[in-house]
PDB file of C-alpha atoms in Angstrom:
ATOM      1  CA  MET A   1     -15.176 -35.620  28.676  1.00  0.00           C
ATOM      2  CA  ALA A   2     -15.484 -36.475  24.866  1.00  0.00           C
ATOM      3  CA  THR A   3     -18.741 -38.450  24.132  1.00  0.00           C
ATOM      4  CA  ASP A   4     -18.486 -41.687  22.222  1.00  0.00           C
ATOM      5  CA  PRO A   5     -20.049 -41.199  18.960  1.00  0.00           C
ATOM      6  CA  SER A   6     -21.228 -45.011  19.107  1.00  0.00           C
ATOM      7  CA  ARG A   7     -23.187 -44.331  22.353  1.00  0.00           C
ATOM      8  CA  SER A   8     -24.677 -40.851  21.115  1.00  0.00           C
ATOM      9  CA  GLY A   9     -26.034 -43.105  18.162  1.00  0.00           C
ATOM     10  CA  ARG A  10     -24.236 -40.671  15.440  1.00  0.00           C
ATOM     11  CA  SER A  11     -22.025 -42.474  12.755  1.00  0.00           C
ATOM     12  CA  PRO A  12     -18.108 -41.355  13.167  1.00  0.00           C
ATOM     13  CA  HIS A  13     -18.253 -39.851   9.740  1.00  0.00           C
ATOM     14  CA  ARG A  14     -21.026 -37.775  10.698  1.00  0.00           C
ATOM     15  CA  ALA A  15     -19.387 -36.549  14.030  1.00  0.00           C
ATOM     16  CA  ARG A  16     -16.105 -35.681  12.196  1.00  0.00           C
ATOM     17  CA  ARG A  17     -18.332 -33.551   9.457  1.00  0.00           C
ATOM     18  CA  MET A  18     -19.935 -31.980  12.917  1.00  0.00           C
ATOM     19  CA  ARG A  19     -16.566 -31.045  14.195  1.00  0.00           C
ATOM     20  CA  SER A  20     -15.629 -29.761  10.716  1.00  0.00           C
ATOM     21  CA  ALA A  21     -18.570 -27.452  10.717  1.00  0.00           C
ATOM     22  CA  GLU A  22     -18.586 -26.330  14.071  1.00  0.00           C
ATOM     23  CA  PRO A  23     -16.218 -23.080  13.451  1.00  0.00           C
ATOM     24  CA  TYR A  24     -18.285 -22.133  10.919  1.00  0.00           C
ATOM     25  CA  PHE A  25     -21.499 -21.904  13.253  1.00  0.00           C
ATOM     26  CA  TYR A  26     -19.453 -19.479  15.443  1.00  0.00           C
ATOM     27  CA  LEU A  27     -18.433 -17.344  12.277  1.00  0.00           C
ATOM     28  CA  ALA A  28     -21.742 -17.253  11.028  1.00  0.00           C
ATOM     29  CA  PRO A  29     -23.279 -14.280  12.897  1.00  0.00           C
ATOM     30  CA  GLY A  30     -20.350 -12.161  11.893  1.00  0.00           C
ATOM     31  CA  ILE A  31     -20.189 -13.089   8.232  1.00  0.00           C
ATOM     32  CA  ALA A  32     -24.022 -12.680   8.061  1.00  0.00           C
ATOM     33  CA  ILE A  33     -23.478  -8.942   9.755  1.00  0.00           C
ATOM     34  CA  VAL A  34     -20.898  -7.936   7.029  1.00  0.00           C
ATOM     35  CA  ALA A  35     -22.549  -9.568   4.431  1.00  0.00           C
ATOM     36  CA  LEU A  36     -25.637  -7.184   5.519  1.00  0.00           C
ATOM     37  CA  VAL A  37     -23.468  -4.211   6.168  1.00  0.00           C
ATOM     38  CA  MET A  38     -21.145  -4.345   2.933  1.00  0.00           C
ATOM     39  CA  LEU A  39     -22.463  -6.458   0.407  1.00  0.00           C
ATOM     40  CA  VAL A  40     -26.146  -5.778   0.440  1.00  0.00           C
ATOM     41  CA  PRO A  41     -25.634  -2.161  -0.523  1.00  0.00           C
ATOM     42  CA  LEU A  42     -22.804  -2.954  -2.978  1.00  0.00           C
ATOM     43  CA  VAL A  43     -25.170  -5.381  -5.048  1.00  0.00           C
ATOM     44  CA  VAL A  44     -27.897  -2.867  -4.624  1.00  0.00           C
ATOM     45  CA  GLY A  45     -25.988  -0.311  -5.793  1.00  0.00           C
ATOM     46  CA  VAL A  46     -24.453  -2.477  -8.948  1.00  0.00           C
ATOM     47  CA  SER A  47     -28.463  -3.466  -9.714  1.00  0.00           C
ATOM     48  CA  PHE A  48     -29.260   0.563 -10.216  1.00  0.00           C
ATOM     49  CA  SER A  49     -26.484   0.580 -13.031  1.00  0.00           C
ATOM     50  CA  PHE A  50     -28.692  -1.857 -15.175  1.00  0.00           C
ATOM     51  CA  GLN A  51     -31.961  -0.053 -14.478  1.00  0.00           C
ATOM     52  CA  ASN A  52     -33.438   3.398 -16.100  1.00  0.00           C
ATOM     53  CA  TYR A  53     -33.928   4.925 -12.770  1.00  0.00           C
ATOM     54  CA  VAL A  54     -34.673   8.690 -13.070  1.00  0.00           C
ATOM     55  CA  ILE A  55     -36.205  10.261  -9.995  1.00  0.00           C
ATOM     56  CA  PHE A  56     -38.018  12.739 -12.380  1.00  0.00           C
ATOM     57  CA  ARG A  57     -39.514   9.959 -14.565  1.00  0.00           C
ATOM     58  CA  PRO A  58     -40.872   7.240 -11.956  1.00  0.00           C
ATOM     59  CA  ALA A  59     -43.093   5.644 -15.000  1.00  0.00           C
ATOM     60  CA  SER A  60     -40.367   4.508 -16.956  1.00  0.00           C
ATOM     61  CA  ARG A  61     -38.142   3.127 -14.307  1.00  0.00           C
ATOM     62  CA  GLY A  62     -37.154  -0.543 -14.925  1.00  0.00           C
ATOM     63  CA  TRP A  63     -34.646  -2.773 -16.420  1.00  0.00           C
ATOM     64  CA  SER A  64     -32.241  -1.603 -18.963  1.00  0.00           C
ATOM     65  CA  GLY A  65     -29.515  -4.075 -19.511  1.00  0.00           C
ATOM     66  CA  LEU A  66     -26.562  -2.463 -20.734  1.00  0.00           C
ATOM     67  CA  GLU A  67     -27.983   0.683 -21.679  1.00  0.00           C
ATOM     68  CA  ASN A  68     -26.311   2.820 -19.247  1.00  0.00           C
ATOM     69  CA  TYR A  69     -23.076   1.435 -20.259  1.00  0.00           C
ATOM     70  CA  VAL A  70     -23.394   1.859 -23.695  1.00  0.00           C
ATOM     71  CA  GLU A  71     -24.398   5.552 -22.860  1.00  0.00           C
ATOM     72  CA  LEU A  72     -21.245   6.047 -20.990  1.00  0.00           C
ATOM     73  CA  TRP A  73     -18.928   4.687 -23.492  1.00  0.00           C
ATOM     74  CA  THR A  74     -20.111   7.280 -26.092  1.00  0.00           C
ATOM     75  CA  ASP A  75     -20.221   9.909 -23.435  1.00  0.00           C
ATOM     76  CA  ARG A  76     -17.407  12.575 -23.752  1.00  0.00           C
ATOM     77  CA  THR A  77     -17.756  14.126 -20.473  1.00  0.00           C
ATOM     78  CA  PHE A  78     -17.016  10.708 -18.963  1.00  0.00           C
ATOM     79  CA  TRP A  79     -14.113  10.000 -21.005  1.00  0.00           C
ATOM     80  CA  HIS A  80     -12.864  13.563 -19.903  1.00  0.00           C
ATOM     81  CA  ALA A  81     -14.004  13.065 -16.307  1.00  0.00           C
ATOM     82  CA  LEU A  82     -11.826   9.642 -16.178  1.00  0.00           C
ATOM     83  CA  GLY A  83      -8.582  11.468 -17.868  1.00  0.00           C
ATOM     84  CA  ASN A  84      -8.918  14.012 -15.158  1.00  0.00           C
ATOM     85  CA  THR A  85      -9.342  11.363 -12.261  1.00  0.00           C
ATOM     86  CA  VAL A  86      -6.500   9.574 -13.417  1.00  0.00           C
ATOM     87  CA  LYS A  87      -4.442  12.944 -13.452  1.00  0.00           C
ATOM     88  CA  TRP A  88      -5.776  14.124 -10.015  1.00  0.00           C
ATOM     89  CA  THR A  89      -4.935  10.780  -8.339  1.00  0.00           C
ATOM     90  CA  PHE A  90      -1.527  10.457 -10.065  1.00  0.00           C
ATOM     91  CA  TRP A  91       0.216  13.891  -9.306  1.00  0.00           C
ATOM     92  CA  SER A  92      -1.410  13.912  -5.971  1.00  0.00           C
ATOM     93  CA  VAL A  93      -0.266  10.515  -4.920  1.00  0.00           C
ATOM     94  CA  LEU A  94       3.186  11.154  -6.467  1.00  0.00           C
ATOM     95  CA  PHE A  95       3.819  14.296  -4.418  1.00  0.00           C
ATOM     96  CA  GLN A  96       2.493  13.057  -1.089  1.00  0.00           C
ATOM     97  CA  ILE A  97       4.751   9.906  -1.235  1.00  0.00           C
ATOM     98  CA  GLY A  98       7.793  12.176  -2.189  1.00  0.00           C
ATOM     99  CA  LEU A  99       7.096  14.579   0.358  1.00  0.00           C
ATOM    100  CA  GLY A 100       6.006  12.273   2.818  1.00  0.00           C
ATOM    101  CA  LEU A 101       9.024  10.126   2.711  1.00  0.00           C
ATOM    102  CA  GLY A 102      11.342  13.240   3.085  1.00  0.00           C
ATOM    103  CA  LEU A 103       9.207  14.424   6.130  1.00  0.00           C
ATOM    104  CA  ALA A 104       9.596  10.977   7.342  1.00  0.00           C
ATOM    105  CA  LEU A 105      13.546  10.793   7.086  1.00  0.00           C
ATOM    106  CA  ILE A 106      13.877  13.920   8.534  1.00  0.00           C
ATOM    107  CA  LEU A 107      11.643  13.401  11.640  1.00  0.00           C
ATOM    108  CA  ASP A 108      13.436  10.216  12.171  1.00  0.00           C
ATOM    109  CA  LYS A 109      16.515  12.015  12.941  1.00  0.00           C
ATOM    110  CA  PRO A 110      17.015  13.704  16.484  1.00  0.00           C
ATOM    111  CA  PHE A 111      16.999  17.670  16.513  1.00  0.00           C
ATOM    112  CA  TRP A 112      16.171  20.458  18.371  1.00  0.00           C
ATOM    113  CA  GLY A 113      12.335  21.207  18.363  1.00  0.00           C
ATOM    114  CA  ARG A 114      11.427  17.836  16.745  1.00  0.00           C
ATOM    115  CA  PRO A 115       8.292  17.249  18.639  1.00  0.00           C
ATOM    116  CA  VAL A 116       7.148  20.807  17.632  1.00  0.00           C
ATOM    117  CA  PHE A 117       8.037  20.463  13.885  1.00  0.00           C
ATOM    118  CA  GLN A 118       6.400  17.023  14.267  1.00  0.00           C
ATOM    119  CA  SER A 119       3.154  18.533  15.252  1.00  0.00           C
ATOM    120  CA  LEU A 120       3.096  21.006  12.637  1.00  0.00           C
ATOM    121  CA  VAL A 121       3.563  18.356   9.923  1.00  0.00           C
ATOM    122  CA  PHE A 122       0.853  16.481  11.009  1.00  0.00           C
ATOM    123  CA  LEU A 123      -1.541  19.495  11.352  1.00  0.00           C
ATOM    124  CA  PRO A 124      -2.960  19.323   8.009  1.00  0.00           C
ATOM    125  CA  TRP A 125      -4.234  15.839   8.444  1.00  0.00           C
ATOM    126  CA  ALA A 126      -6.314  17.054  11.098  1.00  0.00           C
ATOM    127  CA  VAL A 127      -8.543  20.042   9.069  1.00  0.00           C
ATOM    128  CA  PRO A 128     -11.433  19.007   7.693  1.00  0.00           C
ATOM    129  CA  THR A 129     -11.228  18.598   3.900  1.00  0.00           C
ATOM    130  CA  PHE A 130     -14.090  20.982   3.222  1.00  0.00           C
ATOM    131  CA  LEU A 131     -12.105  23.560   5.623  1.00  0.00           C
ATOM    132  CA  SER A 132      -8.828  22.877   3.909  1.00  0.00           C
ATOM    133  CA  GLY A 133     -10.694  23.300  -0.069  1.00  0.00           C
ATOM    134  CA  LEU A 134     -11.994  26.956   1.414  1.00  0.00           C
ATOM    135  CA  ASN A 135      -8.498  28.030   2.848  1.00  0.00           C
ATOM    136  CA  TRP A 136      -6.890  27.258  -0.409  1.00  0.00           C
ATOM    137  CA  GLN A 137      -9.821  28.627  -2.606  1.00  0.00           C
ATOM    138  CA  TRP A 138      -8.945  31.561  -0.750  1.00  0.00           C
ATOM    139  CA  LEU A 139      -5.112  31.455  -1.162  1.00  0.00           C
ATOM    140  CA  PHE A 140      -5.580  31.285  -5.040  1.00  0.00           C
ATOM    141  CA  ASN A 141      -7.354  34.357  -5.227  1.00  0.00           C
ATOM    142  CA  PRO A 142      -5.324  37.092  -6.290  1.00  0.00           C
ATOM    143  CA  ILE A 143      -7.254  39.971  -4.485  1.00  0.00           C
ATOM    144  CA  VAL A 144      -7.010  38.919  -0.913  1.00  0.00           C
ATOM    145  CA  SER A 145      -3.741  36.655  -1.007  1.00  0.00           C
ATOM    146  CA  PRO A 146      -0.278  37.187  -1.916  1.00  0.00           C
ATOM    147  CA  LEU A 147       0.043  33.373  -3.462  1.00  0.00           C
ATOM    148  CA  PRO A 148      -0.695  34.345  -7.124  1.00  0.00           C
ATOM    149  CA  SER A 149       1.950  37.185  -6.972  1.00  0.00           C
ATOM    150  CA  TRP A 150       4.449  34.992  -5.890  1.00  0.00           C
ATOM    151  CA  LEU A 151       3.629  32.313  -8.460  1.00  0.00           C
ATOM    152  CA  ALA A 152       4.115  34.957 -10.840  1.00  0.00           C
ATOM    153  CA  PHE A 153       7.513  36.316  -9.565  1.00  0.00           C
ATOM    154  CA  VAL A 154       9.028  32.824  -9.856  1.00  0.00           C
ATOM    155  CA  GLY A 155       7.841  32.354 -13.299  1.00  0.00           C
ATOM    156  CA  ILE A 156       5.129  29.855 -12.732  1.00  0.00           C
ATOM    157  CA  LEU A 157       2.248  32.315 -13.975  1.00  0.00           C
ATOM    158  CA  ASP A 158       2.611  34.874 -16.496  1.00  0.00           C
ATOM    159  CA  ALA A 159       0.496  37.199 -14.216  1.00  0.00           C
ATOM    160  CA  PRO A 160      -1.032  37.280 -10.606  1.00  0.00           C
ATOM    161  CA  ARG A 161      -4.272  35.460 -11.433  1.00  0.00           C
ATOM    162  CA  ASN A 162      -6.709  32.889  -9.933  1.00  0.00           C
ATOM    163  CA  ILE A 163      -5.863  29.594 -11.536  1.00  0.00           C
ATOM    164  CA  LEU A 164      -8.961  28.113 -10.451  1.00  0.00           C
ATOM    165  CA  SER A 165     -10.927  30.133 -12.960  1.00  0.00           C
ATOM    166  CA  ASP A 166      -8.401  28.952 -15.697  1.00  0.00           C
ATOM    167  CA  PRO A 167      -9.960  25.962 -17.804  1.00  0.00           C
ATOM    168  CA  ASP A 168      -6.015  24.647 -18.269  1.00  0.00           C
ATOM    169  CA  LEU A 169      -5.013  25.101 -14.776  1.00  0.00           C
ATOM    170  CA  ALA A 170      -8.143  24.999 -12.532  1.00  0.00           C
ATOM    171  CA  LEU A 171      -7.614  21.306 -11.625  1.00  0.00           C
ATOM    172  CA  TYR A 172      -4.066  21.719 -10.118  1.00  0.00           C
ATOM    173  CA  GLY A 173      -5.545  23.991  -7.521  1.00  0.00           C
ATOM    174  CA  PRO A 174      -7.428  20.869  -5.846  1.00  0.00           C
ATOM    175  CA  ILE A 175      -4.370  18.797  -6.473  1.00  0.00           C
ATOM    176  CA  THR A 176      -2.293  21.463  -4.787  1.00  0.00           C
ATOM    177  CA  ALA A 177      -4.461  21.455  -1.478  1.00  0.00           C
ATOM    178  CA  MET A 178      -4.748  17.525  -1.695  1.00  0.00           C
ATOM    179  CA  ILE A 179      -1.051  17.108  -1.608  1.00  0.00           C
ATOM    180  CA  TRP A 180      -0.933  19.508   1.489  1.00  0.00           C
ATOM    181  CA  TRP A 181      -3.538  17.535   3.258  1.00  0.00           C
ATOM    182  CA  GLY A 182      -2.244  14.135   2.283  1.00  0.00           C
ATOM    183  CA  VAL A 183       1.516  14.545   3.183  1.00  0.00           C
ATOM    184  CA  PRO A 184       0.984  13.906   6.549  1.00  0.00           C
ATOM    185  CA  PHE A 185      -0.556  10.492   6.274  1.00  0.00           C
ATOM    186  CA  PHE A 186       2.521   9.429   4.140  1.00  0.00           C
ATOM    187  CA  ALA A 187       4.935  10.913   6.703  1.00  0.00           C
ATOM    188  CA  ILE A 188       2.852   9.018   9.596  1.00  0.00           C
ATOM    189  CA  THR A 189       3.095   5.694   8.243  1.00  0.00           C
ATOM    190  CA  LEU A 190       6.713   5.801   6.927  1.00  0.00           C
ATOM    191  CA  LEU A 191       8.157   7.331  10.160  1.00  0.00           C
ATOM    192  CA  ALA A 192       6.383   4.312  12.044  1.00  0.00           C
ATOM    193  CA  ALA A 193       8.229   1.889   9.299  1.00  0.00           C
ATOM    194  CA  LEU A 194      11.539   3.478   9.736  1.00  0.00           C
ATOM    195  CA  ARG A 195      11.496   3.217  13.494  1.00  0.00           C
ATOM    196  CA  SER A 196      11.058  -0.467  12.956  1.00  0.00           C
ATOM    197  CA  VAL A 197      14.181  -0.824  10.972  1.00  0.00           C
ATOM    198  CA  PRO A 198      16.950  -2.602  13.531  1.00  0.00           C
ATOM    199  CA  SER A 199      19.927  -0.087  13.947  1.00  0.00           C
ATOM    200  CA  ASP A 200      22.247  -2.726  13.940  1.00  0.00           C
ATOM    201  CA  LEU A 201      21.836  -3.247   9.875  1.00  0.00           C
ATOM    202  CA  TYR A 202      22.887   0.331   9.655  1.00  0.00           C
ATOM    203  CA  GLU A 203      25.914  -0.283  11.868  1.00  0.00           C
ATOM    204  CA  ALA A 204      26.580  -3.309   9.871  1.00  0.00           C
ATOM    205  CA  ALA A 205      26.157  -1.267   6.577  1.00  0.00           C
ATOM    206  CA  SER A 206      28.678   1.335   8.149  1.00  0.00           C
ATOM    207  CA  ILE A 207      31.308  -1.057   8.976  1.00  0.00           C
ATOM    208  CA  ASP A 208      31.070  -2.328   5.603  1.00  0.00           C
ATOM    209  CA  GLY A 209      31.952   0.869   4.028  1.00  0.00           C
ATOM    210  CA  ALA A 210      28.555   1.649   2.657  1.00  0.00           C
ATOM    211  CA  SER A 211      27.485   5.169   1.828  1.00  0.00           C
ATOM    212  CA  ALA A 212      24.390   7.286   3.042  1.00  0.00           C
ATOM    213  CA  TRP A 213      22.803   6.199  -0.246  1.00  0.00           C
ATOM    214  CA  GLN A 214      23.823   2.655   0.031  1.00  0.00           C
ATOM    215  CA  SER A 215      22.136   2.240   3.423  1.00  0.00           C
ATOM    216  CA  PHE A 216      19.017   4.072   2.356  1.00  0.00           C
ATOM    217  CA  ARG A 217      18.995   1.811  -1.199  1.00  0.00           C
ATOM    218  CA  TYR A 218      19.632  -1.578   0.488  1.00  0.00           C
ATOM    219  CA  VAL A 219      18.423  -1.401   4.083  1.00  0.00           C
ATOM    220  CA  THR A 220      16.039   1.389   4.430  1.00  0.00           C
ATOM    221  CA  VAL A 221      13.885   0.891   1.147  1.00  0.00           C
ATOM    222  CA  PRO A 222      13.641  -2.811   1.683  1.00  0.00           C
ATOM    223  CA  PHE A 223      12.057  -2.202   4.870  1.00  0.00           C
ATOM    224  CA  LEU A 224      10.085   0.326   3.814  1.00  0.00           C
ATOM    225  CA  LEU A 225       8.459  -1.241   0.702  1.00  0.00           C
ATOM    226  CA  PRO A 226       5.617  -3.452   2.159  1.00  0.00           C
ATOM    227  CA  MET A 227       4.419  -0.276   4.013  1.00  0.00           C
ATOM    228  CA  MET A 228       4.666   2.007   1.067  1.00  0.00           C
ATOM    229  CA  THR A 229       2.702  -0.467  -1.230  1.00  0.00           C
ATOM    230  CA  ILE A 230      -0.118  -0.753   1.574  1.00  0.00           C
ATOM    231  CA  THR A 231      -0.139   3.102   1.749  1.00  0.00           C
ATOM    232  CA  ILE A 232      -0.026   3.899  -1.748  1.00  0.00           C
ATOM    233  CA  LEU A 233      -2.888   1.582  -2.348  1.00  0.00           C
ATOM    234  CA  LEU A 234      -4.967   3.135   0.274  1.00  0.00           C
ATOM    235  CA  ARG A 235      -4.187   6.871  -0.868  1.00  0.00           C
ATOM    236  CA  THR A 236      -4.845   5.818  -4.524  1.00  0.00           C
ATOM    237  CA  VAL A 237      -8.357   4.406  -3.509  1.00  0.00           C
ATOM    238  CA  TRP A 238      -9.075   7.415  -1.367  1.00  0.00           C
ATOM    239  CA  VAL A 239      -7.949  10.311  -3.589  1.00  0.00           C
ATOM    240  CA  ALA A 240      -9.546   8.568  -6.413  1.00  0.00           C
ATOM    241  CA  ASN A 241     -12.948   8.243  -4.733  1.00  0.00           C
ATOM    242  CA  SER A 242     -12.681  11.877  -3.304  1.00  0.00           C
ATOM    243  CA  PRO A 243     -14.847  14.591  -4.552  1.00  0.00           C
ATOM    244  CA  GLU A 244     -14.773  17.233  -1.794  1.00  0.00           C
ATOM    245  CA  LEU A 245     -11.692  19.519  -2.574  1.00  0.00           C
ATOM    246  CA  ILE A 246     -12.781  19.763  -6.433  1.00  0.00           C
ATOM    247  CA  PHE A 247     -16.469  20.086  -5.331  1.00  0.00           C
ATOM    248  CA  VAL A 248     -15.434  23.072  -2.998  1.00  0.00           C
ATOM    249  CA  MET A 249     -12.871  24.818  -4.630  1.00  0.00           C
ATOM    250  CA  THR A 250     -13.904  24.504  -8.416  1.00  0.00           C
ATOM    251  CA  GLU A 251     -17.391  22.511  -8.502  1.00  0.00           C
ATOM    252  CA  GLY A 252     -15.700  20.857 -11.544  1.00  0.00           C
ATOM    253  CA  GLY A 253     -15.254  23.786 -13.397  1.00  0.00           C
ATOM    254  CA  PRO A 254     -14.868  26.067 -15.413  1.00  0.00           C
ATOM    255  CA  ALA A 255     -17.038  24.570 -17.901  1.00  0.00           C
ATOM    256  CA  GLY A 256     -16.418  21.226 -16.264  1.00  0.00           C
ATOM    257  CA  MET A 257     -12.701  20.977 -16.986  1.00  0.00           C
ATOM    258  CA  SER A 258     -11.972  19.963 -13.491  1.00  0.00           C
ATOM    259  CA  GLN A 259     -14.387  17.596 -13.345  1.00  0.00           C
ATOM    260  CA  THR A 260     -13.406  13.944 -11.872  1.00  0.00           C
ATOM    261  CA  LEU A 261     -15.395  10.890 -11.972  1.00  0.00           C
ATOM    262  CA  PRO A 262     -16.532  11.218  -8.088  1.00  0.00           C
ATOM    263  CA  ASN A 263     -17.660  14.733  -8.980  1.00  0.00           C
ATOM    264  CA  TYR A 264     -19.476  13.393 -12.248  1.00  0.00           C
ATOM    265  CA  VAL A 265     -21.510  10.503  -9.982  1.00  0.00           C
ATOM    266  CA  PHE A 266     -22.460  13.266  -7.498  1.00  0.00           C
ATOM    267  CA  THR A 267     -23.677  15.571 -10.058  1.00  0.00           C
ATOM    268  CA  SER A 268     -25.435  13.040 -11.912  1.00  0.00           C
ATOM    269  CA  ALA A 269     -27.345  11.487  -9.394  1.00  0.00           C
ATOM    270  CA  TYR A 270     -28.140  14.636  -7.507  1.00  0.00           C
ATOM    271  CA  SER A 271     -28.470  17.286 -10.199  1.00  0.00           C
ATOM    272  CA  SER A 272     -29.730  15.103 -13.056  1.00  0.00           C
ATOM    273  CA  MET A 273     -31.403  12.947 -10.743  1.00  0.00           C
ATOM    274  CA  ASN A 274     -30.498  10.082 -12.745  1.00  0.00           C
ATOM    275  CA  PHE A 275     -29.265   7.015 -10.557  1.00  0.00           C
ATOM    276  CA  GLY A 276     -28.928   4.626 -12.911  1.00  0.00           C
ATOM    277  CA  TYR A 277     -26.405   6.273 -15.084  1.00  0.00           C
ATOM    278  CA  ALA A 278     -24.517   7.659 -11.687  1.00  0.00           C
ATOM    279  CA  SER A 279     -24.251   3.888 -10.452  1.00  0.00           C
ATOM    280  CA  ALA A 280     -23.125   2.806 -13.756  1.00  0.00           C
ATOM    281  CA  LEU A 281     -20.213   5.543 -13.358  1.00  0.00           C
ATOM    282  CA  ALA A 282     -19.701   4.276  -9.950  1.00  0.00           C
ATOM    283  CA  SER A 283     -19.579   0.937 -10.979  1.00  0.00           C
ATOM    284  CA  VAL A 284     -16.922   1.583 -13.762  1.00  0.00           C
ATOM    285  CA  LEU A 285     -14.652   3.460 -10.984  1.00  0.00           C
ATOM    286  CA  MET A 286     -14.879   0.519  -8.706  1.00  0.00           C
ATOM    287  CA  VAL A 287     -13.947  -2.056 -11.123  1.00  0.00           C
ATOM    288  CA  MET A 288     -10.891  -0.072 -12.227  1.00  0.00           C
ATOM    289  CA  LEU A 289      -9.863   0.508  -8.631  1.00  0.00           C
ATOM    290  CA  VAL A 290     -10.126  -3.090  -7.790  1.00  0.00           C
ATOM    291  CA  ILE A 291      -8.113  -4.102 -10.894  1.00  0.00           C
ATOM    292  CA  TYR A 292      -5.553  -1.332  -9.697  1.00  0.00           C
ATOM    293  CA  SER A 293      -5.572  -3.011  -6.359  1.00  0.00           C
ATOM    294  CA  ILE A 294      -5.185  -6.459  -7.449  1.00  0.00           C
ATOM    295  CA  LEU A 295      -2.010  -5.312  -9.780  1.00  0.00           C
ATOM    296  CA  LEU A 296      -0.259  -3.431  -6.980  1.00  0.00           C
ATOM    297  CA  LEU A 297      -0.515  -6.142  -4.744  1.00  0.00           C
ATOM    298  CA  TRP A 298       0.665  -8.717  -7.026  1.00  0.00           C
ATOM    299  CA  VAL A 299       3.692  -6.499  -7.873  1.00  0.00           C
ATOM    300  CA  ARG A 300       4.209  -6.257  -4.226  1.00  0.00           C
ATOM    301  CA  GLY A 301       4.247 -10.143  -3.742  1.00  0.00           C
ATOM    302  CA  ARG A 302       6.392 -10.410  -6.861  1.00  0.00           C
ATOM    303  CA  LEU A 303       8.981  -7.795  -5.253  1.00  0.00           C
ATOM    304  CA  GLY A 304       8.663  -9.661  -1.723  1.00  0.00           C
ATOM    305  CA  GLN A 305       9.975 -12.888  -3.150  1.00  0.00           C
TER     306      GLN A 305
END
């Protein structure tokens, strides 16, 4: 039974405020845990970027303002790593979504042996990335693998050689491994989206005389678009932040030619022990990915209208 505010001694205005604030009391523990687990490490990490924080020089530690960011602006390695990060992310995600969509369309149709084929398609996703890197490192070795000879035979290479030791081609080795490893994620998510498309829409399109391409363009794509946008967003962030395959296959070499920003962050932090500069690099990468995410979600909102 509701308590009469006049009998409890509280004014009606105060009682209304208490009722309005009540949900926030229940949410407060959850908000506090999220803030503790996510926001505090983020703020601490960003704060390092404004400090002169080198492990080997503890006496010089202190606030340095924008010094790390100014150094970053004139750092040629940073700009080279940034360009490689864009290249690495773009080609990896582009081929993953193309091949993942193709596999999802194939797996959406019934055929003999589909469960076995589906299991084989999803297998790379279950392989740890470090193991995938080692496998592809072995595959690009012309001494123990026939792959370089095949690439030379079809004209991609001028001779059977290890592209991981070629400064111009080294980055494409980890990109190939990343495509192979990430295609199942797109295939799984897009296959789930394909199976949510009502079959009566295809029947109506067929009755109206729509071709296979027109059914795909005007029925399938609009249903896939929201899922594709979220999947592209997630994969872009994951790929751009992923240093494992490059670290295992090339270690950023030869001569830093396959270095990406996550690898540069790692080497700045744990080789140079310069945590302040590494935090500045990581902060810049984070800001760029946040801007990219906002733009992609804005485009998705515009397309959904």
